[in-house]
Short mmCIF file of C-alpha atoms in Angstrom, two decimals:
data_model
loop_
_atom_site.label_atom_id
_atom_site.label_comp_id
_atom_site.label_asym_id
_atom_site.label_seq_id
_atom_site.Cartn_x
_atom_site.Cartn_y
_atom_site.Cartn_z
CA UNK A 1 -23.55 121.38 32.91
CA UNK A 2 -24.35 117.50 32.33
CA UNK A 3 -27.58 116.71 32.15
CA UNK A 4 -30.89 117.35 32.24
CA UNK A 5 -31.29 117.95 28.51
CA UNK A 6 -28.85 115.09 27.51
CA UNK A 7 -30.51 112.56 26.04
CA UNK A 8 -29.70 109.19 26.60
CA UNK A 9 -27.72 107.92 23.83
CA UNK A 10 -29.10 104.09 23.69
CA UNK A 11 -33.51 103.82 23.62
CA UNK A 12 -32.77 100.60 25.48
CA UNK A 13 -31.78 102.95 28.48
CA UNK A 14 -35.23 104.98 29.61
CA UNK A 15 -35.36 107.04 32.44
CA UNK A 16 -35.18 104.53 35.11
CA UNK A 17 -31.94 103.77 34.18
CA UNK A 18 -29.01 105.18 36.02
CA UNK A 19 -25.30 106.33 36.71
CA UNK A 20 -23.41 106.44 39.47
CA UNK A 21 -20.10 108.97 41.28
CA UNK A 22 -17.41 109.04 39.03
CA UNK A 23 -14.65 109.04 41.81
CA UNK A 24 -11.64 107.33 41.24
CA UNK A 25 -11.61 105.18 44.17
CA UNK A 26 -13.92 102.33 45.86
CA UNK A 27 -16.05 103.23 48.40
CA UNK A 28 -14.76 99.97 50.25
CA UNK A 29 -18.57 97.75 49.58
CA UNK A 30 -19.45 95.07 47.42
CA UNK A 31 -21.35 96.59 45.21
CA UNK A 32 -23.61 93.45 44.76
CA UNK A 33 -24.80 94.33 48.35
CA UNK A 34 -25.01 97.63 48.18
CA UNK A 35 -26.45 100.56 46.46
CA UNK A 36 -24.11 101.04 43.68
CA UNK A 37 -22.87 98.77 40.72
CA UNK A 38 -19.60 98.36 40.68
CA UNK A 39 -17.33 98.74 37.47
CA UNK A 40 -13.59 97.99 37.35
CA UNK A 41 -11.49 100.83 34.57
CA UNK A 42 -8.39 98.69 33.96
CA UNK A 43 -6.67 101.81 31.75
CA UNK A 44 -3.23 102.97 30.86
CA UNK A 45 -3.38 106.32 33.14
CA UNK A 46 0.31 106.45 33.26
CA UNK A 47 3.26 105.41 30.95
CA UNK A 48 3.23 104.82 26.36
CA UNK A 49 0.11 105.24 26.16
CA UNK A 50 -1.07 107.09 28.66
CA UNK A 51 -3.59 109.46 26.67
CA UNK A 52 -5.78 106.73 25.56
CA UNK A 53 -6.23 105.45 28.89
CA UNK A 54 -7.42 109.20 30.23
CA UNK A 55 -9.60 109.95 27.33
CA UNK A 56 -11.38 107.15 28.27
CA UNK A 57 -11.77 107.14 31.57
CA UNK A 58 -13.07 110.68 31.10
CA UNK A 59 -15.46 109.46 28.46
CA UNK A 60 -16.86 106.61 31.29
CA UNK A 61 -17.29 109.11 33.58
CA UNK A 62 -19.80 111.43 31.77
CA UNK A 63 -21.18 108.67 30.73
CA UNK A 64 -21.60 107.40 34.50
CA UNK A 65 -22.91 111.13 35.23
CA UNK A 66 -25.71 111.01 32.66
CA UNK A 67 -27.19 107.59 33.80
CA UNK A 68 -27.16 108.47 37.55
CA UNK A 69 -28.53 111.61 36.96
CA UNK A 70 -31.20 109.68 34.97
CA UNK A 71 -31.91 107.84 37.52
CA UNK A 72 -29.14 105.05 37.78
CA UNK A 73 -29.63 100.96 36.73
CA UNK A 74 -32.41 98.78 38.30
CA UNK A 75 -32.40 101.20 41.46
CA UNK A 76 -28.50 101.41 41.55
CA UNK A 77 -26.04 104.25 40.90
CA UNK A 78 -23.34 103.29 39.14
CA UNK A 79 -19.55 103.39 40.50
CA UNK A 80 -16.37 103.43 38.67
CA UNK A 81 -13.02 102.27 40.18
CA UNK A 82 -10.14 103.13 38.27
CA UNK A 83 -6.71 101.34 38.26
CA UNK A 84 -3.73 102.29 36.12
CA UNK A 85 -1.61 100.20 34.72
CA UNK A 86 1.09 101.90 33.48
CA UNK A 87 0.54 100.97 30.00
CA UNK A 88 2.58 97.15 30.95
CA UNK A 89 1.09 93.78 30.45
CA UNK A 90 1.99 92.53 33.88
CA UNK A 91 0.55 95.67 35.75
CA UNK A 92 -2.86 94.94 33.21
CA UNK A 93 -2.82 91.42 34.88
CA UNK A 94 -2.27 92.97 38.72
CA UNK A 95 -4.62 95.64 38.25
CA UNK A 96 -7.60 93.27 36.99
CA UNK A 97 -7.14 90.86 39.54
CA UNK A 98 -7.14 93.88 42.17
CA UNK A 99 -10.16 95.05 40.93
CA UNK A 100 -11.69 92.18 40.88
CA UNK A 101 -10.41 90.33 44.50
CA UNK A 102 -9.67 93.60 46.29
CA UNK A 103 -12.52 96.17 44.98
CA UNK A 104 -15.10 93.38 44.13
CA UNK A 105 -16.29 95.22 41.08
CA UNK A 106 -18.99 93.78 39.03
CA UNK A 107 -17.70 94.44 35.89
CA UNK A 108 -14.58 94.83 34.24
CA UNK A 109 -13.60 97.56 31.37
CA UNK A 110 -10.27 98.12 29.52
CA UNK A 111 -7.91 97.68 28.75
CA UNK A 112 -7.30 100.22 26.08
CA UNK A 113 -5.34 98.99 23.86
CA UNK A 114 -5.17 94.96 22.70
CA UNK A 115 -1.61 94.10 24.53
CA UNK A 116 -2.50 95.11 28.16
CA UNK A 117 -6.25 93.71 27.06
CA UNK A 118 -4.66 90.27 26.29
CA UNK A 119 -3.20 90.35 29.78
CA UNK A 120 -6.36 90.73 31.29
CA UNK A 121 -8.47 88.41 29.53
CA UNK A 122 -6.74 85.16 31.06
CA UNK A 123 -7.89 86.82 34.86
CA UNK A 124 -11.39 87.74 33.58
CA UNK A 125 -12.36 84.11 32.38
CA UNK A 126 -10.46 82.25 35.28
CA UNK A 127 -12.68 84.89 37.85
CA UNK A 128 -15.81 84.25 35.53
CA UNK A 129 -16.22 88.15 35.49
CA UNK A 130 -17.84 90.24 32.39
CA UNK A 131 -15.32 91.96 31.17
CA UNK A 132 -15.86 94.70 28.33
CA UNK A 133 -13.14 96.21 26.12
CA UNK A 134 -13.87 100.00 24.72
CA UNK A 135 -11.17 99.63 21.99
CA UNK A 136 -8.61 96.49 22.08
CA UNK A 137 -9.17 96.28 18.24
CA UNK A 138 -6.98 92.49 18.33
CA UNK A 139 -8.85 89.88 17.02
CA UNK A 140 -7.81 87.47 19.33
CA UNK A 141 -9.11 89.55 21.86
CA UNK A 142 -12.78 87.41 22.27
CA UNK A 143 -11.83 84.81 19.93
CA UNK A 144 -8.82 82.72 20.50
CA UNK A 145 -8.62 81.55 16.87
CA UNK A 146 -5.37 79.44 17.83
CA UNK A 147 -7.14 77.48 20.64
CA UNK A 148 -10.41 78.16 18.32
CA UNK A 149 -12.20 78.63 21.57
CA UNK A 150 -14.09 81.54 22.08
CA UNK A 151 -13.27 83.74 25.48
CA UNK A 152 -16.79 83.40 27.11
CA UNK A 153 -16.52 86.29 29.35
CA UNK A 154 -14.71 89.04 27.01
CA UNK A 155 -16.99 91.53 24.89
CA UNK A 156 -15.99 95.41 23.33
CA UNK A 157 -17.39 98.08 21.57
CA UNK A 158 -14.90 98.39 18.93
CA UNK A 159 -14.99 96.91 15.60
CA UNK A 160 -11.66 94.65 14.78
CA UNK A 161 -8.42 94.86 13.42
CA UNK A 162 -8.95 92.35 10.03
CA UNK A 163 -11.89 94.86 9.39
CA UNK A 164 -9.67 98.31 10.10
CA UNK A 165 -6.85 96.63 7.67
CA UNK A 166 -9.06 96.03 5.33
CA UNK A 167 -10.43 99.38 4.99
CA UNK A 168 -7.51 100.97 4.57
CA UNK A 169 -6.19 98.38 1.93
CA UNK A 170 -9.22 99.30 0.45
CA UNK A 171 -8.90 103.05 0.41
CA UNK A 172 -5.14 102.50 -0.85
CA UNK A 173 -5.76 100.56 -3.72
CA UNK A 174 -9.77 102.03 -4.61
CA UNK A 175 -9.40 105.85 -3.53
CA UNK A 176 -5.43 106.35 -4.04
CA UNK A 177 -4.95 104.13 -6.57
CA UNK A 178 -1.74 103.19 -4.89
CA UNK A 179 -0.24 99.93 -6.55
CA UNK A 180 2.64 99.31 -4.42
CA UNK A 181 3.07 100.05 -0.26
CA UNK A 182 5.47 99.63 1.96
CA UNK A 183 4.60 98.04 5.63
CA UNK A 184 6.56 99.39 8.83
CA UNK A 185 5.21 97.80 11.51
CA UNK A 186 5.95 98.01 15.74
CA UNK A 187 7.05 94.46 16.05
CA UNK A 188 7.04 94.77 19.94
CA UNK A 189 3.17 95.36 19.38
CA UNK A 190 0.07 92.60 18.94
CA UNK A 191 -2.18 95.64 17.37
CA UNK A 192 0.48 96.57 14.66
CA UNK A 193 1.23 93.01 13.92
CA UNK A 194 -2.42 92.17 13.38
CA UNK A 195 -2.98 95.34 11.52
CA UNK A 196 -0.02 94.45 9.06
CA UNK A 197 -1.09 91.24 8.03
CA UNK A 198 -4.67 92.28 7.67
CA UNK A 199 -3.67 95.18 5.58
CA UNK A 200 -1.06 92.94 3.57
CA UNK A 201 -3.64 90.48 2.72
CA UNK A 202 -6.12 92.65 1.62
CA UNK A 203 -4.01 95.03 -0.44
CA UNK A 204 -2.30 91.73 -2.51
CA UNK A 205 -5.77 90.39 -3.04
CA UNK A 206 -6.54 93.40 -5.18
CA UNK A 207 -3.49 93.32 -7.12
CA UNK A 208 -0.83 95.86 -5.02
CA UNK A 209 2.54 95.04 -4.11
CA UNK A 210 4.35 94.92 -0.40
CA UNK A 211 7.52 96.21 -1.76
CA UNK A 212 9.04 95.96 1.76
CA UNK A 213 8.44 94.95 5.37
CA UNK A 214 9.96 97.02 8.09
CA UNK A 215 9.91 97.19 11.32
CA UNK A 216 10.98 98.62 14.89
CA UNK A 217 10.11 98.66 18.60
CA UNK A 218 7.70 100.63 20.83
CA UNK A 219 10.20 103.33 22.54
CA UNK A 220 12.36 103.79 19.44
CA UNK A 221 12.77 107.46 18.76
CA UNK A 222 15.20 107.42 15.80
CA UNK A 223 14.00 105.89 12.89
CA UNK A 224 16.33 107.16 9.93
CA UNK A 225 17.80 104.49 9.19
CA UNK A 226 14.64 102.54 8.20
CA UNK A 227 13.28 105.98 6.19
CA UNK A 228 16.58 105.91 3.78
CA UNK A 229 15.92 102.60 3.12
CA UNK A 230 11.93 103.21 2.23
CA UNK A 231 12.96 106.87 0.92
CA UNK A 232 14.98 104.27 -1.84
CA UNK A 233 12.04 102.93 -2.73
CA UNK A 234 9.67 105.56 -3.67
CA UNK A 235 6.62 103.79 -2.16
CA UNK A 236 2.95 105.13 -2.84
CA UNK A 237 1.68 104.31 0.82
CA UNK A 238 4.08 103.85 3.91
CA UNK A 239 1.40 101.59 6.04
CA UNK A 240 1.89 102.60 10.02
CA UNK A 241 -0.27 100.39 12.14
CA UNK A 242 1.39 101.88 15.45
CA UNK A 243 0.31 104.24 18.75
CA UNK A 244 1.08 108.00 18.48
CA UNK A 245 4.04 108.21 20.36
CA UNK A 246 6.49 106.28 17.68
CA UNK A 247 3.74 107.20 15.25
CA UNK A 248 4.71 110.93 15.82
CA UNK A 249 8.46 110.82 15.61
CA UNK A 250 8.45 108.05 12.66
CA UNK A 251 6.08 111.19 10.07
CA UNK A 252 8.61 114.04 11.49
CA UNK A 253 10.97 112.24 10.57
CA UNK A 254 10.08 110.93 7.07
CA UNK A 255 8.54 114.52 5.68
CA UNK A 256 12.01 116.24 7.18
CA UNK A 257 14.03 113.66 5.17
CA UNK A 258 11.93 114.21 2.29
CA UNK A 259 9.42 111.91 1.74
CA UNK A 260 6.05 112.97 0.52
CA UNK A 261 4.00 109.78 0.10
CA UNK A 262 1.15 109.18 1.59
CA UNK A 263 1.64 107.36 5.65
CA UNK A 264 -1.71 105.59 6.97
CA UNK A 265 -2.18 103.87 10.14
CA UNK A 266 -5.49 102.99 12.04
CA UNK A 267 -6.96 104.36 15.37
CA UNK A 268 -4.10 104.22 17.18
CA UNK A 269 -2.84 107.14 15.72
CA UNK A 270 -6.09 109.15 17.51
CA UNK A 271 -4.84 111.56 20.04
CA UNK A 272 -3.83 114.98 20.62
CA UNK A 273 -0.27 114.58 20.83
CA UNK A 274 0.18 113.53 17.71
CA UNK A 275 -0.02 116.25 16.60
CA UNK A 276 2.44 118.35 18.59
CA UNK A 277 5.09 115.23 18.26
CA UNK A 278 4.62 114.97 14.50
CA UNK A 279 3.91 118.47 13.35
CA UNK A 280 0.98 120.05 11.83
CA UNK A 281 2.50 120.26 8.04
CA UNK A 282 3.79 116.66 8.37
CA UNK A 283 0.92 114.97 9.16
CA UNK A 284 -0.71 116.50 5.55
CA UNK A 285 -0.94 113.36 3.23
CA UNK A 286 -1.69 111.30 6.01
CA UNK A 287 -4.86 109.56 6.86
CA UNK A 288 -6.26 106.83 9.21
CA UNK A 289 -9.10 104.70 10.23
CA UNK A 290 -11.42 105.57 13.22
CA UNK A 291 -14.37 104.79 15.05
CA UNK A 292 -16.00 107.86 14.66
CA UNK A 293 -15.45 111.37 13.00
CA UNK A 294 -16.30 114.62 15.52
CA UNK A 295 -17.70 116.43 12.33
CA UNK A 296 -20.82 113.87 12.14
CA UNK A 297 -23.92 115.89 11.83
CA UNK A 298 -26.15 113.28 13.90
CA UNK A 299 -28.05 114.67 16.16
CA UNK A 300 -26.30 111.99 19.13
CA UNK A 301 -22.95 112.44 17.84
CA UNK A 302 -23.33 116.75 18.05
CA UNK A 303 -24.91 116.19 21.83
CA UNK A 304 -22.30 114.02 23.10
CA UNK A 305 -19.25 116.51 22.04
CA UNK A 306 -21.26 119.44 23.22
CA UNK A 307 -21.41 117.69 26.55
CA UNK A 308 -17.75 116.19 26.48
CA UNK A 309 -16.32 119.75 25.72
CA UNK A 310 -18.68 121.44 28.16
CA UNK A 311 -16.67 118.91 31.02
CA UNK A 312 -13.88 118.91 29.23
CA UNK A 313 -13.17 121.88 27.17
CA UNK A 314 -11.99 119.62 24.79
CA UNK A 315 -13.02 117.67 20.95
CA UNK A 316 -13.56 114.10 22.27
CA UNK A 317 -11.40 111.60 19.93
CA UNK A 318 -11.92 108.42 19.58
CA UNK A 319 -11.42 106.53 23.29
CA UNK A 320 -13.36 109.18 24.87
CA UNK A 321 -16.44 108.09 22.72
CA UNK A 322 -15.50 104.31 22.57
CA UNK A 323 -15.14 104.54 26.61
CA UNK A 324 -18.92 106.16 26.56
CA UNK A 325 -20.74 104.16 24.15
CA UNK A 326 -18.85 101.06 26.45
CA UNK A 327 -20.71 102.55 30.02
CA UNK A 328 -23.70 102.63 27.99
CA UNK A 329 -23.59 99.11 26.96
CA UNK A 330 -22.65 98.09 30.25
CA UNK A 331 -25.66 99.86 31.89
CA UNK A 332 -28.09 98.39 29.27
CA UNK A 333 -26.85 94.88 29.85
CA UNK A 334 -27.05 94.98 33.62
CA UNK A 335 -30.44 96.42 33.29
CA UNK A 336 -31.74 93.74 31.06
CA UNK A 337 -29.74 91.33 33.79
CA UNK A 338 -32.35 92.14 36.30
CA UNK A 339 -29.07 92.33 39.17
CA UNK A 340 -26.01 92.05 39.38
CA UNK A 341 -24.97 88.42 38.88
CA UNK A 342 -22.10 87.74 36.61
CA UNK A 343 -23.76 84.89 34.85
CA UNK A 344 -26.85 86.98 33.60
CA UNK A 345 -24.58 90.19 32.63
CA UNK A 346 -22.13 88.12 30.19
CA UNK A 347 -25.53 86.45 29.01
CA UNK A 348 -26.89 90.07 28.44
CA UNK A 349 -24.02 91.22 26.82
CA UNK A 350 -23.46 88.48 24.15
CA UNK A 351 -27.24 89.13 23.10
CA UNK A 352 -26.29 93.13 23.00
CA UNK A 353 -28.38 93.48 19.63
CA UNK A 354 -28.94 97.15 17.51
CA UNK A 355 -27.59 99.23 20.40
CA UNK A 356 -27.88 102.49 19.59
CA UNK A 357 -24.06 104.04 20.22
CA UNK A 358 -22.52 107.38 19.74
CA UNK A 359 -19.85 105.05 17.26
CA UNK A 360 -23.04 103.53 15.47
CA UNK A 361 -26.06 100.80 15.95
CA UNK A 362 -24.00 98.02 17.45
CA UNK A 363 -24.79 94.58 17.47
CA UNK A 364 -22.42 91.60 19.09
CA UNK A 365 -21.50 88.67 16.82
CA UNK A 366 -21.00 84.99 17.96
CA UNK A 367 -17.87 85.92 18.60
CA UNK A 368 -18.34 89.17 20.97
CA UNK A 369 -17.19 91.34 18.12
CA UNK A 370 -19.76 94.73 17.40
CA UNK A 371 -20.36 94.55 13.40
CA UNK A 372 -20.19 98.37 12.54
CA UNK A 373 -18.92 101.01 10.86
CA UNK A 374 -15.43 102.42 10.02
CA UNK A 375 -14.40 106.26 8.81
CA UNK A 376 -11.36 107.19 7.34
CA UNK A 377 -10.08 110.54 8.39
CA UNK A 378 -7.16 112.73 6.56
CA UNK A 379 -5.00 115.04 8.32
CA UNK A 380 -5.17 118.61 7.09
CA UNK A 381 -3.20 121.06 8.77
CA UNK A 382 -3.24 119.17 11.91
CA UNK A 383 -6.92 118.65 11.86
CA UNK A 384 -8.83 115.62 11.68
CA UNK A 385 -11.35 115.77 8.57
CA UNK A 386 -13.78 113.28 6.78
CA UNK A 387 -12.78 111.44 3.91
CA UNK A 388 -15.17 108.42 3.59
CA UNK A 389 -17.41 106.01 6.27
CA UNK A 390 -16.89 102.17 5.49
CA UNK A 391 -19.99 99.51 6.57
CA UNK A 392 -19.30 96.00 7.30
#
């Protein structure tokens, strides 16, 4: 059902280049030895956020099926071995230096989302392996801007979160004409925290006011309390920077209590269950920043759903295509590597320049970061629809 007629997405990739099996395990070889190219999936399989890390494994593995059927990468099939980390820091940190010692991958990917990223990015400097994030949106991520040192062996495909906060400040203030917002952040979380203060920056610069700060913890389930308090206030926008499963429960629980304004968050809010935790008439009035929209007409974008849903039977969101652009940019880097050392892939990578990904043309910045496009999507009826695409 893959194939033949897919297209590969990048022109950098031509038809010597090349996937490999999509299993879940290691074959046992070093891959630098062998016949296959070995790249570690460091995802949240299990546990908070458990849908993000399966989208995107799925999304790595068509992507894996495409290049080997193409032929595979400098005469190598590619190989993914998959560890889950339960959506936990300290299983990130075990599960990349697994992959790494134990599996002797070549290349690391994940995590999905920026905390259980931050716990790997310590192991994949101190092992001097690439390492390639689909969607840890954190600044901090690549760039420790603390330290003000850059993390020489850390890359992703997504753009960042003091871009995402912007756009939405944006399209509060520009496109709702919202003068006054409310922030309720996961305080538990480094993506909602750096989403806040993005979005708080922005949204004062053009003249709208944070009329309150709020805040709770990732596994909270009742979240009343906070929503009288906000309910008092009769905010414009309730700003949400969280993951779907407190996400969910915290725009149930607002539209049941009565509250109508509009509730944004970013792409953490992308997946499925959403939906069914939240409630299709709740989520109207809400909208979000993405990577991509699954109603693009491009001619790419329409061949990669057709192929996700034909292995699927499902829409791809948003870590299904960041986790297949990601393969892609792997592949191209190792091919323009010439093998398999370490040294010449992170060299490869940080020169990744007008890419051509499902997501958008992506080119790395001195800091590892892709400089690319944003969407905002509104909820309507429980679907996903366009509202307006952002550039840089």
């Amino acid at each position: 059902m893959m194939s033949k007629k897919f297209i590969a997405v990048t022109a950098v990739l031509t038809a010597t280049t090349a996937l490999a099996g999509c299993g879940s395990k290691s074959t046992g070889s070093s891959s630098s030895n062998g016949d296959t190219i070995k790249i570690g999936a460091n995802l949240e399989l299990t546990g908070a956020v458990a849908a993000f890390g399966t989208s995107q494994l799925n999304g790595i593995k068509l992507a894996m099926e495409e290049i080997n059927s193409a032929g595979g990468v400098n005469g190598k099939k590619l190989e993914v071995v998959s560890a889950d980390n339960a959506s936990k820091k300290d299983e990130s940190t075990r599960t990349a230096t697994k992959l790494i010692t134990e599996d002797k991958v070549d290349v690391l990917m994940g995590a999905a989302i920026s905390g259980d990223t931050f716990a790997a990015v310590e192991v994949a400097n101190n092992k001097k392996i690439p390492m390639l994030t689909p969607s840890a949106t954190n600044d901090d991520i690549t760039f420790d801007h603390k330290k003000n040192k850059l993390n020489d062996y850390v890359f992703r495909a997504c753009f960042i979160d003091s871009f995402q906060g912007k756009v939405m400040a944006d399209f509060s203030a520009d496109n709702l004409k919202a003068k006054n917002a409310v922030i309720y952040t996961d305080n538990s979380s480094d993506y909602s925290k750096g989403l806040a203060k993005s979005f708080k920056s922005e949204f004062e610069s053009k003249g709208g006011k944070i009329v309150a700060e709020e805040s709770y913890q990732t596994k909270d389930t009742d979240f009343k309390a906070v929503l009288t308090r906000i309910k008092t206030l009769n905010p414009e926008v309730i700003w949400v920077p969280g993951y779907y499963e407190e996400v969910g429960k915290i725009v149930k629980q607002a539209r049941e209590m009565g509250i109508t304004a509009a509730i944004e968050g970013g792409d953490g809010w992308d997946a499925p269950q959403l939906v069914d935790i939240a409630g299709k008439e709740n989520l109207n009035n809400t909208f979000i920043s993405n990577h991509y929209t699954s109603e693009d007409p491009d001619p790419k974008v329409r061949k990669f759903i057709d192929a996700f849903k034909a292995k699927y039977n499902t829409v791809p969101d948003a870590m299904a295509v960041l986790g297949y652009d990601a393969t892609y940019m792997v592949a191209d880097a190792v091919k323009r590597a010439g093998s398999t050392d370490k040294e010449k892939i992170k060299e490869a990578l940080a020169n990744t320049k007008n890419f051509e990904g499902v997501t958008g043309k992506i080119s790395l910045d001195k800091n590892h970061d892709p400089v690319k496009a944003a969407v905002v999507l509104e909820y309507k009826d429980g679907k996903q629809t366009f509202n307006t695409k952002v550039q840089p």
